[in-house]
Amino acid sequence: MILKQDAESPAEATSKGPPKPRLTAGQQSVLDVLQHQSQPLSAQALHGLMRRQQPIGLATIYRALDALKLLGLVQHRVTLTGETLYSAVEHDHHYLTCLQCGVSVPVDTCPVKELEAQLQGASSFRIYYHTLEFFGVCDQCEV
Amino acid sequence: MILKQDAESPAEATSKGPPKPRLTAGQQSVLDVLQHQSQPLSAQALHGLMRRQQPIGLATIYRALDALKLLGLVQHRVTLTGETLYSAVEHDHHYLTCLQCGVSVPVDTCPVKELEAQLQGASSFRIYYHTLEFFGVCDQCEV
DNA sequence: TCAGGAATGATAATCATTATCATATTGCAA
DNA sequence: TTGCAATATGATAATGATTATCATTCCTGA
């Protein structure tokens, strides 16, 4: 597979925010794909997409996603079917999901930013991202 | 197992809110346990707890949890290890979780109520509950 | 009281994710 | 630049939570 180990890590210039160590080739390609994607993707979907271009193992993708999460570059959410979906941290992705049919519609408002900043200060955590999901029943599924 | 089919369903008196059909015995006992629990529990943890009292199959617990979710009586969240935790809908349970060690600390503020009400009106969903989770790295795990 | 439908339990099957391990690659030192 | 130790990768087996299956039991309504 590809192995270049180049790709100046993002936000390397400004020494602000979380540390940004160099990414492995696998991590970099996974991140690239996610950053060009408008929708969150599962690891297996990523695998399907990426293996066309450059062969890459599924295990590598899982490992890369974990590493990127830990670097604050990638966020995750879990669907009702138990799949984990990943997306680049930059846009919030919040949803309203039907517990019956599983349909998800995006929610564009996000009232959480302030609280996140506040928690950031009050806790001993470095906070990277949050998930906000609403669950209910859509009108199609209404009794 | 127990099968009494009694237990006047909660909020049956006031005809407000989502419909509250009679619960099966299994559903009722699962709900009872969850309502007396201060922490969210996994299906398997519930099974461990409940089987001591009255024998109940694990499958029944999963089925009961699904039904209770659909009735708006139980909410769920998913841990980093992929376990689903359930709790009675009434208290919000929001957390700040370390992506590295998995430690979760409760967050007591919740700025989402208003948005939920707003969505309730604007969408065609009947919204039952939401999850709000923050992810980052705790100081123990800091590099 | 009886029949049909729903609920239950035990267990097999599923499926996303993780662990394993042999191989390949990288970074570093001589 | 070469050699080596540490790390990354891939293929695949193993794991573990959840779901499906199916025979049995219970409940409700005629």
Short mmCIF file of C-alpha atoms (C1' of nucleotides) in Angstrom, two decimals:
data_model
loop_
_atom_site.label_atom_id
_atom_site.label_comp_id
_atom_site.label_asym_id
_atom_site.label_seq_id
_atom_site.Cartn_x
_atom_site.Cartn_y
_atom_site.Cartn_z
CA MET A 1 0.00 0.00 0.00
CA ILE A 2 0.89 3.68 -0.12
CA LEU A 3 3.49 4.74 2.37
CA LYS A 4 4.85 8.18 2.05
CA GLN A 5 4.91 9.52 5.58
CA ASP A 6 4.88 13.04 4.29
CA ALA A 7 1.79 15.19 4.59
CA GLU A 8 2.65 17.97 6.96
CA SER A 9 0.17 17.35 9.73
CA PRO A 10 -2.72 19.81 9.89
CA ALA A 11 -2.43 22.89 12.04
CA GLU A 12 1.27 22.23 12.48
CA ALA A 13 2.19 25.84 11.86
CA THR A 14 0.20 27.36 14.67
CA SER A 15 1.30 25.75 17.92
CA LYS A 16 -2.19 26.07 19.33
CA GLY A 17 -4.55 23.30 20.27
CA PRO A 18 -3.83 19.60 20.71
CA PRO A 19 -0.47 18.22 19.58
CA LYS A 20 -0.43 17.05 15.97
CA PRO A 21 2.20 14.36 15.51
CA ARG A 22 2.99 13.18 12.03
CA LEU A 23 0.39 10.83 10.68
CA THR A 24 1.15 7.43 9.21
CA ALA A 25 0.29 6.92 5.59
CA GLY A 26 -2.80 4.93 6.52
CA GLN A 27 -4.01 7.57 8.93
CA GLN A 28 -3.41 10.30 6.39
CA SER A 29 -5.35 8.59 3.64
CA VAL A 30 -8.25 7.79 5.91
CA LEU A 31 -8.32 11.40 7.05
CA ASP A 32 -8.16 12.61 3.46
CA VAL A 33 -11.14 10.56 2.48
CA LEU A 34 -13.16 11.66 5.48
CA GLN A 35 -12.37 15.30 4.84
CA HIS A 36 -13.72 15.07 1.34
CA GLN A 37 -16.86 13.36 2.46
CA SER A 38 -20.05 15.19 3.32
CA GLN A 39 -21.53 12.25 5.18
CA PRO A 40 -20.14 10.20 8.05
CA LEU A 41 -18.83 6.81 6.91
CA SER A 42 -18.48 3.46 8.57
CA ALA A 43 -15.10 1.76 8.70
CA GLN A 44 -16.30 -0.83 6.26
CA ALA A 45 -17.67 1.78 3.89
CA LEU A 46 -14.29 3.52 4.03
CA HIS A 47 -12.65 0.22 3.25
CA GLY A 48 -14.89 -0.30 0.27
CA LEU A 49 -14.11 3.18 -1.01
CA MET A 50 -10.39 3.18 -0.37
CA ARG A 51 -9.44 -0.27 -1.52
CA ARG A 52 -10.42 0.70 -5.05
CA GLN A 53 -7.70 3.32 -5.15
CA GLN A 54 -4.96 1.82 -3.06
CA PRO A 55 -5.19 -1.53 -1.35
CA ILE A 56 -5.54 -1.06 2.39
CA GLY A 57 -6.51 -3.54 5.07
CA LEU A 58 -9.66 -3.19 7.08
CA ALA A 59 -7.70 -3.53 10.30
CA THR A 60 -5.51 -0.62 9.28
CA ILE A 61 -8.57 1.51 8.77
CA TYR A 62 -9.90 0.70 12.21
CA ARG A 63 -6.51 1.46 13.70
CA ALA A 64 -6.23 4.71 11.81
CA LEU A 65 -9.69 5.80 12.92
CA ASP A 66 -8.84 5.13 16.54
CA ALA A 67 -5.64 7.07 16.28
CA LEU A 68 -7.33 9.99 14.53
CA LYS A 69 -10.02 10.10 17.18
CA LEU A 70 -7.35 10.30 19.84
CA LEU A 71 -5.76 13.17 17.98
CA GLY A 72 -9.02 15.04 17.89
CA LEU A 73 -9.15 14.89 14.10
CA VAL A 74 -12.01 12.47 13.67
CA GLN A 75 -15.30 12.05 15.49
CA HIS A 76 -17.67 9.14 15.73
CA ARG A 77 -21.30 8.35 16.27
CA VAL A 78 -23.14 5.06 16.55
CA THR A 79 -26.22 4.18 14.52
CA LEU A 80 -29.20 2.26 15.84
CA THR A 81 -27.88 -0.84 14.10
CA GLY A 82 -24.64 -0.65 16.00
CA GLU A 83 -22.45 0.60 13.19
CA THR A 84 -19.98 3.29 14.09
CA LEU A 85 -19.81 6.19 11.65
CA TYR A 86 -16.80 8.46 11.39
CA SER A 87 -16.34 11.97 10.09
CA ALA A 88 -13.68 14.63 10.17
CA VAL A 89 -13.99 16.95 13.14
CA GLU A 90 -14.92 20.32 11.75
CA HIS A 91 -18.59 20.16 11.05
CA ASP A 92 -21.05 19.15 13.69
CA HIS A 93 -23.25 16.29 12.61
CA HIS A 94 -26.35 16.05 14.72
CA TYR A 95 -29.35 13.94 13.93
CA LEU A 96 -32.90 13.16 14.71
CA THR A 97 -33.42 9.44 14.36
CA CYS A 98 -36.54 7.31 14.24
CA LEU A 99 -36.30 4.43 16.69
CA GLN A 100 -38.65 2.42 14.51
CA CYS A 101 -37.41 2.72 10.96
CA GLY A 102 -33.98 4.13 11.67
CA VAL A 103 -34.39 7.12 9.39
CA SER A 104 -32.05 9.95 10.36
CA VAL A 105 -32.53 13.59 9.50
CA PRO A 106 -29.82 16.18 10.17
CA VAL A 107 -30.32 18.83 12.79
CA ASP A 108 -28.45 21.98 11.96
CA THR A 109 -28.78 23.88 15.19
CA CYS A 110 -26.29 23.15 17.95
CA PRO A 111 -26.66 24.79 21.34
CA VAL A 112 -23.76 22.91 22.83
CA LYS A 113 -20.74 24.96 21.89
CA GLU A 114 -20.90 27.16 24.95
CA LEU A 115 -21.33 24.26 27.31
CA GLU A 116 -18.43 22.51 25.67
CA ALA A 117 -16.17 25.49 26.22
CA GLN A 118 -17.36 25.74 29.78
CA LEU A 119 -16.69 22.06 30.46
CA GLN A 120 -13.33 22.40 28.80
CA GLY A 121 -12.42 24.89 31.48
CA ALA A 122 -14.07 23.22 34.43
CA SER A 123 -12.95 19.64 33.82
CA SER A 124 -9.53 18.12 33.51
CA PHE A 125 -10.40 16.84 30.05
CA ARG A 126 -9.24 18.08 26.74
CA ILE A 127 -12.49 17.93 24.83
CA TYR A 128 -12.36 17.13 21.16
CA TYR A 129 -15.93 16.70 20.07
CA HIS A 130 -19.44 15.89 21.15
CA THR A 131 -22.39 13.99 19.86
CA LEU A 132 -25.95 15.17 20.12
CA GLU A 133 -28.70 12.92 18.91
CA PHE A 134 -32.45 13.02 19.21
CA PHE A 135 -34.54 9.88 19.20
CA GLY A 136 -38.21 9.47 18.63
CA VAL A 137 -40.67 8.16 16.12
CA CYS A 138 -41.25 9.67 12.70
CA ASP A 139 -44.72 10.26 11.36
CA GLN A 140 -44.40 7.34 8.95
CA CYS A 141 -43.98 5.04 11.91
CA GLU A 142 -46.56 6.68 14.10
CA VAL A 143 -49.18 4.21 15.29
CA MET B 1 -41.35 -16.58 34.46
CA ILE B 2 -43.61 -13.95 36.00
CA LEU B 3 -46.61 -13.08 33.93
CA LYS B 4 -49.18 -10.91 35.51
CA GLN B 5 -50.09 -8.43 32.81
CA ASP B 6 -51.31 -6.01 35.47
CA ALA B 7 -49.34 -2.93 36.40
CA GLU B 8 -51.38 0.02 35.29
CA SER B 9 -49.10 1.61 32.77
CA PRO B 10 -47.46 4.86 33.86
CA ALA B 11 -49.16 8.15 33.08
CA GLU B 12 -52.29 6.30 32.16
CA ALA B 13 -54.49 8.65 34.11
CA THR B 14 -53.59 11.81 32.26
CA SER B 15 -54.29 11.30 28.60
CA LYS B 16 -51.40 13.54 27.66
CA GLY B 17 -48.23 12.59 25.86
CA PRO B 18 -47.50 9.45 23.88
CA PRO B 19 -49.89 6.50 24.08
CA LYS B 20 -49.10 4.11 26.92
CA PRO B 21 -50.40 0.65 26.06
CA ARG B 22 -50.34 -2.02 28.74
CA LEU B 23 -46.92 -3.45 29.25
CA THR B 24 -46.15 -7.14 29.24
CA ALA B 25 -44.83 -8.61 32.43
CA GLY B 26 -41.31 -8.69 31.05
CA GLN B 27 -41.47 -5.07 29.95
CA GLN B 28 -42.88 -4.02 33.30
CA SER B 29 -40.19 -5.74 35.32
CA VAL B 30 -37.41 -4.37 33.16
CA LEU B 31 -38.87 -0.91 33.52
CA ASP B 32 -39.19 -1.33 37.28
CA VAL B 33 -35.57 -2.25 37.64
CA LEU B 34 -34.43 0.64 35.47
CA GLN B 35 -36.54 3.12 37.39
CA HIS B 36 -34.91 2.10 40.64
CA GLN B 37 -31.46 2.36 39.19
CA SER B 38 -29.34 5.48 39.39
CA GLN B 39 -26.98 4.34 36.66
CA PRO B 40 -27.69 3.20 33.12
CA LEU B 41 -27.43 -0.58 32.75
CA SER B 42 -26.57 -2.88 29.87
CA ALA B 43 -29.00 -5.59 28.82
CA GLN B 44 -26.67 -8.21 30.14
CA ALA B 45 -26.25 -6.40 33.45
CA LEU B 46 -30.03 -6.25 33.71
CA HIS B 47 -30.15 -9.95 33.02
CA GLY B 48 -27.64 -10.64 35.76
CA LEU B 49 -29.63 -8.55 38.21
CA MET B 50 -33.09 -9.78 37.32
CA ARG B 51 -32.49 -13.48 36.97
CA ARG B 52 -31.70 -13.64 40.66
CA GLN B 53 -35.22 -12.59 41.54
CA GLN B 54 -37.30 -14.11 38.81
CA PRO B 55 -35.89 -16.15 35.99
CA ILE B 56 -36.06 -14.18 32.75
CA GLY B 57 -34.44 -14.85 29.41
CA LEU B 58 -31.87 -12.51 27.95
CA ALA B 59 -33.81 -12.32 24.70
CA THR B 60 -36.87 -11.17 26.59
CA ILE B 61 -34.87 -8.37 28.13
CA TYR B 62 -33.64 -7.19 24.75
CA ARG B 63 -37.18 -7.32 23.41
CA ALA B 64 -38.54 -5.45 26.39
CA LEU B 65 -35.90 -2.75 26.06
CA ASP B 66 -36.73 -2.24 22.41
CA ALA B 67 -40.41 -1.99 23.15
CA LEU B 68 -39.86 0.43 26.02
CA LYS B 69 -37.67 2.62 23.85
CA LEU B 70 -40.42 2.75 21.27
CA LEU B 71 -42.86 3.79 23.96
CA GLY B 72 -40.62 6.61 25.06
CA LEU B 73 -40.11 5.07 28.48
CA VAL B 74 -36.50 4.02 28.16
CA GLN B 75 -33.49 5.70 26.59
CA HIS B 76 -30.18 4.31 25.46
CA ARG B 77 -26.61 5.31 24.94
CA VAL B 78 -23.63 3.42 23.58
CA THR B 79 -20.31 3.14 25.36
CA LEU B 80 -16.93 3.24 23.65
CA THR B 81 -16.74 -0.53 23.93
CA GLY B 82 -19.96 -0.93 21.98
CA GLU B 83 -22.20 -1.87 24.87
CA THR B 84 -25.61 -0.26 24.88
CA LEU B 85 -26.71 1.13 28.23
CA TYR B 86 -30.35 1.72 29.09
CA SER B 87 -32.05 3.95 31.61
CA ALA B 88 -35.54 5.13 32.36
CA VAL B 89 -36.45 8.33 30.54
CA GLU B 90 -36.81 10.97 33.19
CA HIS B 91 -33.34 12.04 34.11
CA ASP B 92 -30.93 13.18 31.48
CA HIS B 93 -27.70 11.26 31.54
CA HIS B 94 -24.95 13.14 29.79
CA TYR B 95 -21.30 12.28 29.95
CA LEU B 96 -17.81 13.37 29.25
CA THR B 97 -15.81 10.34 28.17
CA CYS B 98 -12.11 9.76 27.72
CA LEU B 99 -11.39 8.24 24.33
CA GLN B 100 -8.26 6.66 25.73
CA CYS B 101 -9.20 5.03 29.02
CA GLY B 102 -12.96 5.10 28.62
CA VAL B 103 -13.59 6.87 31.90
CA SER B 104 -16.94 8.68 31.91
CA VAL B 105 -17.88 11.55 34.15
CA PRO B 106 -21.44 12.86 34.31
CA VAL B 107 -22.28 16.28 32.97
CA ASP B 108 -25.17 17.83 34.81
CA THR B 109 -25.89 20.81 32.62
CA CYS B 110 -28.08 20.30 29.59
CA PRO B 111 -28.71 23.12 27.15
CA VAL B 112 -30.71 20.97 24.82
CA LYS B 113 -34.22 21.09 26.22
CA GLU B 114 -35.20 24.17 24.27
CA LEU B 115 -33.87 22.86 21.02
CA GLU B 116 -35.69 19.61 21.61
CA ALA B 117 -38.98 21.40 22.08
CA GLN B 118 -38.29 23.46 18.99
CA LEU B 119 -37.51 20.39 16.91
CA GLN B 120 -40.57 18.70 18.28
CA GLY B 121 -42.63 21.44 16.70
CA ALA B 122 -40.71 21.86 13.49
CA SER B 123 -40.25 18.22 12.55
CA SER B 124 -42.73 15.46 11.98
CA PHE B 125 -41.12 13.41 14.70
CA ARG B 126 -42.40 12.68 18.12
CA ILE B 127 -39.20 13.11 20.09
CA TYR B 128 -38.68 10.95 23.13
CA TYR B 129 -35.17 11.60 24.28
CA HIS B 130 -31.74 12.74 23.26
CA THR B 131 -28.16 11.85 23.96
CA LEU B 132 -25.42 14.37 24.47
CA GLU B 133 -21.90 13.13 24.93
CA PHE B 134 -18.55 14.81 25.01
CA PHE B 135 -15.39 13.05 24.01
CA GLY B 136 -11.81 13.94 24.66
CA VAL B 137 -8.84 12.86 26.68
CA CYS B 138 -8.63 13.01 30.46
CA ASP B 139 -5.58 14.35 32.23
CA GLN B 140 -4.51 10.86 33.27
CA CYS B 141 -4.22 9.94 29.62
CA GLU B 142 -2.70 13.20 28.47
CA VAL B 143 0.59 12.63 26.68
"C1'" DT C 1 -63.51 -24.31 27.42
"C1'" DC C 2 -61.04 -23.84 23.20
"C1'" DA C 3 -58.45 -21.69 19.36
"C1'" DG C 4 -55.49 -18.07 17.68
"C1'" DG C 5 -52.17 -14.81 18.66
"C1'" DA C 6 -48.60 -13.00 21.40
"C1'" DA C 7 -44.79 -13.64 24.65
"C1'" DT C 8 -41.05 -16.24 26.36
"C1'" DG C 9 -36.60 -18.93 26.65
"C1'" DA C 10 -32.87 -21.46 25.01
"C1'" DT C 11 -29.80 -21.33 21.68
"C1'" DA C 12 -27.88 -20.76 17.07
"C1'" DA C 13 -26.58 -17.22 13.86
"C1'" DT C 14 -24.96 -12.60 12.67
"C1'" DC C 15 -21.90 -9.02 12.20
"C1'" DA C 16 -19.05 -5.19 13.53
"C1'" DT C 17 -14.96 -4.82 15.81
"C1'" DT C 18 -10.57 -6.57 17.99
"C1'" DA C 19 -6.70 -9.57 18.66
"C1'" DT C 20 -3.07 -12.16 16.65
"C1'" DC C 21 0.95 -12.85 14.22
"C1'" DA C 22 3.94 -12.96 10.37
"C1'" DT C 23 5.72 -9.63 7.14
"C1'" DA C 24 6.96 -5.03 5.49
"C1'" DT C 25 8.38 -0.39 6.39
"C1'" DT C 26 10.37 3.38 8.86
"C1'" DG C 27 13.58 6.08 11.67
"C1'" DC C 28 17.84 6.19 13.69
"C1'" DA C 29 22.58 5.26 14.66
"C1'" DA C 30 26.98 3.87 13.27
"C1'" DT D 1 24.36 4.30 3.19
"C1'" DT D 2 23.61 0.02 5.81
"C1'" DG D 3 21.66 -2.58 9.61
"C1'" DC D 4 18.48 -2.87 13.27
"C1'" DA D 5 14.88 -2.14 16.47
"C1'" DA D 6 10.42 -0.29 16.68
"C1'" DT D 7 6.28 0.49 14.42
"C1'" DA D 8 2.77 -0.23 10.85
"C1'" DT D 9 0.28 -3.25 7.94
"C1'" DG D 10 -2.67 -7.19 6.23
"C1'" DA D 11 -4.96 -11.40 6.42
"C1'" DT D 12 -7.54 -13.81 9.23
"C1'" DA D 13 -9.16 -15.91 13.51
"C1'" DA D 14 -11.53 -14.72 17.72
"C1'" DT D 15 -14.67 -12.01 20.41
"C1'" DG D 16 -18.86 -10.38 22.11
"C1'" DA D 17 -23.06 -7.98 21.99
"C1'" DT D 18 -27.23 -8.36 19.70
"C1'" DT D 19 -30.72 -10.69 16.72
"C1'" DA D 20 -33.13 -14.54 14.62
"C1'" DT D 21 -35.23 -18.92 15.14
"C1'" DC D 22 -38.43 -22.01 16.83
"C1'" DA D 23 -40.74 -24.83 20.02
"C1'" DT D 24 -43.41 -24.05 24.13
"C1'" DT D 25 -46.37 -21.48 27.27
"C1'" DC D 26 -49.57 -17.92 28.31
"C1'" DC D 27 -53.38 -14.88 27.44
"C1'" DT D 28 -57.63 -13.15 25.40
"C1'" DG D 29 -61.86 -13.36 23.34
"C1'" DA D 30 -65.54 -16.18 21.28
#
